Short mmCIF file of C-alpha atoms in Angstrom, two decimals:
data_model
loop_
_atom_site.label_atom_id
_atom_site.label_comp_id
_atom_site.label_asym_id
_atom_site.label_seq_id
_atom_site.Cartn_x
_atom_site.Cartn_y
_atom_site.Cartn_z
CA LEU A 216 130.36 155.74 28.08
CA VAL A 217 132.18 154.67 31.23
CA LYS A 218 133.67 151.18 31.08
CA ILE A 219 135.09 148.99 33.84
CA TRP A 220 137.72 146.41 32.91
CA ASN A 221 139.28 143.48 34.74
CA ALA A 222 142.87 144.60 35.41
CA GLU A 223 144.23 141.04 35.35
CA THR A 224 142.45 139.60 32.31
CA GLY A 225 141.74 142.76 30.34
CA ALA A 226 138.12 141.68 29.93
CA GLU A 227 135.34 144.25 29.97
CA VAL A 228 133.25 144.02 33.15
CA CYS A 229 130.49 146.50 32.33
CA THR A 230 129.52 149.68 30.48
CA MET A 231 127.69 152.54 32.19
CA GLU A 232 125.74 155.02 30.09
CA GLY A 233 124.53 158.45 31.10
CA HIS A 234 126.78 161.17 29.73
CA ALA A 235 125.68 163.06 26.63
CA GLY A 236 129.24 163.87 25.59
CA GLU A 237 132.71 162.34 25.46
CA VAL A 238 134.06 161.19 28.82
CA PHE A 239 137.41 162.89 29.41
CA SER A 240 138.28 161.70 32.90
CA VAL A 241 137.38 158.85 35.26
CA ALA A 242 138.67 157.84 38.68
CA PHE A 243 137.95 155.29 41.40
CA ALA A 244 137.49 156.15 45.04
CA ARG A 245 140.25 154.60 47.16
CA ASP A 246 137.89 151.90 48.45
CA GLY A 247 137.07 150.90 44.87
CA LYS A 248 133.33 151.10 45.47
CA ARG A 249 132.57 154.27 43.51
CA ILE A 250 133.67 155.90 40.27
CA VAL A 251 133.57 159.57 39.29
CA SER A 252 133.50 160.72 35.66
CA GLY A 253 133.75 164.06 33.87
CA SER A 254 132.46 164.72 30.37
CA GLY A 255 132.15 167.12 27.50
CA ASP A 256 128.52 167.57 28.51
CA GLY A 257 129.76 169.65 31.47
CA LEU A 258 128.55 167.12 34.04
CA VAL A 259 130.28 165.20 36.80
CA LYS A 260 128.72 161.83 37.63
CA ILE A 261 129.29 159.44 40.51
CA TRP A 262 128.68 155.73 39.88
CA ASP A 263 128.35 152.66 42.09
CA ALA A 264 131.14 150.33 40.91
CA GLU A 265 129.48 147.30 42.48
CA THR A 266 125.97 147.69 41.04
CA ASN A 267 127.15 149.59 37.92
CA THR A 268 124.50 152.25 38.40
CA GLU A 269 124.56 156.05 38.54
CA VAL A 270 124.50 157.46 42.07
CA CYS A 271 124.18 161.17 41.30
CA THR A 272 125.00 163.96 38.85
CA LEU A 273 126.90 167.08 39.94
CA VAL A 274 125.73 170.10 37.94
CA GLY A 275 127.54 173.43 37.97
CA HIS A 276 130.17 173.65 35.26
CA SER A 277 129.46 175.66 32.12
CA GLY A 278 132.20 174.00 30.06
CA GLU A 279 133.66 170.58 29.32
CA VAL A 280 134.95 168.75 32.39
CA ASN A 281 138.57 167.76 31.84
CA SER A 282 139.59 166.26 35.18
CA VAL A 283 137.89 164.54 38.13
CA ALA A 284 139.08 162.80 41.29
CA PHE A 285 137.92 161.68 44.72
CA SER A 286 139.53 163.00 47.87
CA PRO A 287 141.56 160.33 49.72
CA ASN A 288 138.81 159.86 52.32
CA GLY A 289 136.16 159.59 49.59
CA LYS A 290 134.02 162.36 51.07
CA HIS A 291 134.68 164.92 48.33
CA VAL A 292 135.09 165.11 44.57
CA ILE A 293 137.14 167.67 42.65
CA SER A 294 136.58 168.67 39.02
CA GLY A 295 138.35 170.97 36.56
CA SER A 296 136.70 172.46 33.49
CA ASP A 297 137.01 174.56 30.35
CA ASP A 298 134.95 177.18 32.19
CA GLN A 299 138.24 178.03 33.97
CA ARG A 300 136.84 176.82 37.27
CA VAL A 301 137.73 174.05 39.69
CA LYS A 302 134.92 172.82 41.92
CA ILE A 303 134.99 170.78 45.11
CA TRP A 304 131.84 168.79 45.86
CA ASN A 305 130.45 166.69 48.66
CA ALA A 306 130.28 163.14 47.32
CA ALA A 307 127.31 162.24 49.57
CA PRO A 308 125.03 164.04 49.79
CA ASP A 309 125.94 165.67 46.50
CA ALA A 310 126.41 169.42 46.89
CA GLU A 311 129.01 171.99 45.83
CA VAL A 312 131.43 172.95 48.60
CA CYS A 313 133.43 175.68 46.88
CA THR A 314 134.52 177.02 43.50
CA ILE A 315 138.07 178.07 42.66
CA ASP A 316 137.67 180.49 39.77
CA ARG A 317 140.96 182.37 39.70
CA HIS A 318 142.43 180.47 36.76
CA MET A 319 143.78 182.21 33.66
CA GLY A 320 142.68 179.45 31.28
CA ASN A 321 141.08 176.02 31.06
CA ALA A 322 141.50 173.92 34.20
CA TRP A 323 143.03 170.83 32.63
CA SER A 324 143.92 169.05 35.84
CA ALA A 325 142.81 169.00 39.48
CA ALA A 326 143.84 166.66 42.31
CA PHE A 327 143.91 166.42 46.10
CA SER A 328 146.96 165.87 48.27
CA LEU A 329 146.99 162.58 50.18
CA ASP A 330 145.84 164.27 53.40
CA GLY A 331 143.08 166.10 51.51
CA LYS A 332 144.17 169.52 52.77
CA LEU A 333 145.61 170.87 49.51
CA VAL A 334 144.58 170.91 45.86
CA VAL A 335 146.87 171.17 42.84
CA THR A 336 145.63 172.38 39.45
CA GLY A 337 147.12 172.76 35.99
CA THR A 338 146.00 175.81 34.03
CA GLY A 339 147.67 177.76 31.26
CA TYR A 340 151.45 177.55 31.68
CA MET A 341 151.18 177.32 35.47
CA VAL A 342 150.70 174.85 38.29
CA LYS A 343 148.75 176.25 41.26
CA ILE A 344 148.34 174.95 44.80
CA TRP A 345 145.22 175.83 46.82
CA ASN A 346 143.78 175.34 50.29
CA ALA A 347 141.11 172.66 49.81
CA GLU A 348 138.90 173.99 52.60
CA THR A 349 138.91 177.71 51.83
CA GLY A 350 139.86 177.76 48.14
CA ALA A 351 142.67 180.26 48.90
CA GLU A 352 145.68 180.19 46.58
CA MET A 353 148.85 179.01 48.34
CA CYS A 354 151.36 179.46 45.49
CA SER A 355 151.91 179.41 41.72
CA LEU A 356 154.60 177.23 40.20
CA GLU A 357 155.92 178.81 37.02
CA GLY A 358 158.41 177.24 34.63
CA HIS A 359 156.57 175.32 31.94
CA ALA A 360 156.92 176.67 28.41
CA GLY A 361 153.55 175.26 27.35
CA ILE A 362 150.09 174.41 28.63
CA VAL A 363 150.09 172.20 31.75
CA PHE A 364 147.84 169.22 31.16
CA PHE A 365 148.42 167.33 34.40
CA ALA A 366 149.67 167.81 37.96
CA ALA A 367 149.66 165.55 41.02
CA PHE A 368 151.09 165.40 44.53
CA SER A 369 153.71 162.92 45.71
CA PRO A 370 152.53 160.45 48.38
CA ASP A 371 154.15 162.51 51.16
CA GLY A 372 152.60 165.75 49.84
CA LYS A 373 155.97 167.52 49.76
CA ARG A 374 156.36 167.51 45.98
CA VAL A 375 154.24 167.99 42.88
CA VAL A 376 154.80 166.48 39.44
CA SER A 377 153.44 168.18 36.31
CA GLY A 378 153.48 167.63 32.56
CA GLY A 379 152.44 169.64 29.53
CA ASP A 380 152.81 170.38 25.86
CA ASP A 381 156.37 171.65 26.31
CA ARG A 382 157.22 167.91 26.56
CA ALA A 383 158.68 168.37 30.04
CA VAL A 384 157.89 166.52 33.27
CA LYS A 385 158.70 168.81 36.19
CA ILE A 386 158.97 168.10 39.92
CA TRP A 387 158.36 170.96 42.37
CA ASN A 388 158.95 171.61 46.06
CA VAL A 389 155.55 172.41 47.57
CA GLU A 390 156.89 174.28 50.61
CA THR A 391 159.23 176.62 48.72
CA GLY A 392 157.34 176.74 45.41
CA THR A 393 160.53 176.06 43.46
CA GLU A 394 161.37 173.62 40.69
CA ILE A 395 163.45 170.64 41.82
CA VAL A 396 164.15 169.02 38.46
CA SER A 397 162.89 168.94 34.88
CA LEU A 398 162.71 165.48 33.31
CA GLY A 399 163.20 165.75 29.58
CA GLY A 400 161.45 168.51 27.69
CA HIS A 401 162.63 170.98 25.12
CA ASN A 402 162.48 174.53 26.38
CA GLY A 403 165.00 177.36 26.63
CA ALA A 404 167.01 175.71 29.38
CA GLY A 405 167.04 172.24 27.89
CA ILE A 406 167.20 170.93 24.36
CA CYS A 407 166.54 173.04 21.29
CA LEU A 408 165.69 170.87 18.29
CA CYS A 409 164.85 171.26 14.65
CA THR A 410 162.93 168.14 13.62
CA VAL A 411 162.32 164.94 15.58
CA ASP A 412 160.95 161.86 13.82
CA GLU A 413 158.18 159.60 15.16
CA ASP A 414 160.73 157.30 16.81
CA GLY A 415 162.28 160.12 18.84
CA TYR A 416 165.42 160.62 16.75
CA LEU A 417 166.79 163.91 15.47
CA GLU A 418 165.85 164.05 11.80
CA GLU A 419 167.66 167.06 10.37
CA ASP A 420 170.31 169.62 11.27
CA PHE A 421 171.46 169.64 14.90
CA GLY A 422 170.15 169.95 18.40
CA TYR A 423 171.89 171.46 21.43
CA ASP A 424 171.61 170.29 25.02
CA ALA A 425 172.30 173.47 27.01
CA GLU A 426 172.50 171.64 30.33
CA GLN A 427 175.13 169.16 29.12
CA GLY A 428 176.79 171.56 26.69
CA VAL A 429 176.83 169.05 23.85
CA ILE A 430 175.60 168.97 20.27
CA ILE A 431 173.15 166.22 19.33
CA HIS A 432 173.74 164.93 15.80
CA PRO A 433 171.11 163.70 13.33
CA GLY A 434 170.12 160.08 13.99
CA CYS A 435 170.78 160.32 17.72
CA PRO A 436 168.01 159.54 20.24
CA VAL A 437 166.47 162.57 21.95
CA PRO A 438 165.98 162.21 25.72
CA GLY A 439 162.45 162.59 27.09
CA HIS A 440 159.05 162.75 25.45
CA THR A 441 158.81 163.97 21.86
CA GLY A 442 155.19 165.05 22.23
CA SER A 443 152.96 166.67 24.81
CA VAL A 444 153.00 165.05 28.26
CA ASN A 445 149.37 164.32 29.20
CA ARG A 446 149.84 162.31 32.39
CA ALA A 447 152.53 162.16 35.08
CA LEU A 448 152.28 160.43 38.44
CA PHE A 449 154.53 159.49 41.35
CA THR A 450 154.82 155.81 42.25
CA ASP A 451 153.64 154.81 45.72
CA ASP A 452 157.14 155.03 47.22
CA GLY A 453 157.79 158.47 45.67
CA ARG A 454 161.06 157.31 44.12
CA HIS A 455 159.92 157.25 40.51
CA VAL A 456 157.64 159.19 38.18
CA VAL A 457 155.69 157.56 35.36
CA SER A 458 154.68 159.75 32.42
CA GLY A 459 152.73 159.23 29.20
CA GLY A 460 152.07 161.44 26.23
CA ASP A 461 151.28 162.12 22.61
CA ASP A 462 154.47 160.33 21.48
CA HIS A 463 152.65 157.06 22.34
CA THR A 464 155.20 156.14 25.03
CA VAL A 465 155.18 155.57 28.78
CA ARG A 466 158.43 156.57 30.47
CA VAL A 467 159.74 155.90 33.97
CA TRP A 468 162.04 158.44 35.65
CA ASP A 469 164.27 158.23 38.70
CA VAL A 470 163.38 161.22 40.90
CA ALA A 471 166.75 161.41 42.69
CA SER A 472 168.86 161.50 39.54
CA GLY A 473 166.33 163.00 37.14
CA LYS A 474 167.22 160.31 34.60
CA GLU A 475 164.91 158.24 32.44
CA VAL A 476 165.26 154.60 33.53
CA ARG A 477 162.75 152.82 31.34
CA GLN A 478 160.51 153.33 28.33
CA ALA A 479 157.51 151.16 27.58
CA ALA A 480 156.75 149.93 24.07
CA ALA A 481 154.94 152.47 21.94
CA ALA A 482 151.16 152.39 22.18
CA GLU A 483 148.81 152.53 19.20
CA PHE A 484 147.29 155.78 20.45
CA PRO A 485 148.55 158.75 22.48
CA ILE A 486 148.66 158.17 26.25
CA ILE A 487 146.08 160.50 27.81
CA ALA A 488 145.40 158.80 31.15
CA GLY A 489 146.76 156.16 33.48
CA ALA A 490 147.59 155.10 37.01
CA THR A 491 150.62 153.62 38.69
CA ALA A 492 151.10 150.58 40.89
CA HIS A 493 154.05 149.75 43.13
CA TRP A 494 157.01 150.40 40.86
CA PRO A 495 159.50 148.70 40.79
CA ASP A 496 158.55 145.70 42.97
CA ARG A 497 155.84 144.51 40.60
CA GLY A 498 157.32 146.09 37.52
CA ARG A 499 154.03 147.57 36.38
CA ALA A 500 152.83 151.06 35.56
#
């Protein structure tokens, strides 16, 4: 099922049926008139958000579709799948434009840059950037110690943010292909822990923050997510990153300092998707 909700009241607007499997990803076009969805049935569907009807079905993946998005101009759709392929489609008329099949694992995430010229994908332990027109690989960003579940461009297209099951949120320089900063996370260069409880506190023994050179004692809060990071996005002004994950929290990070500046109240379920809106002027994420 694909559901549309009123963002102000929280009331359900409509339900659209058509997929034969779980829906793993949905996204609006920038004009708000269409919706794209990806499902475990291997299909990508485009819906009319005003009439609540199916516009077309994009067939071509041989595995579950994990990620979908419209291009900024609304003319194309991108999808990533368990078949290790990322596909770019014409949104109208519906037809496949190209397939990017040089991934080493499931394509968990796929997104356009704001100008529509580049594509970023998350696959295996890597983030990859591609030419959206030719499908040629531009660079690979390596540094995650776990599977990358999500990656997205900053509004200016100069940076990429990514998150994965190493609990880290990383920001990358697109031009140089280098890591700018790692926000939280527990890999070899950051914090090595024994056991962390459900509230994010060290439960037993000790942890060591290699960057700060300090020992973290039991009962102390652990910085960053304590579970896989499933979603990470820049705010519109590019100054903050909002991330959500399996630890049921949404966290806000200052890009310049690399510090966590706010944490939302724990959710009932893991955070697997979300979008951001004008932080901090409206104070929403």
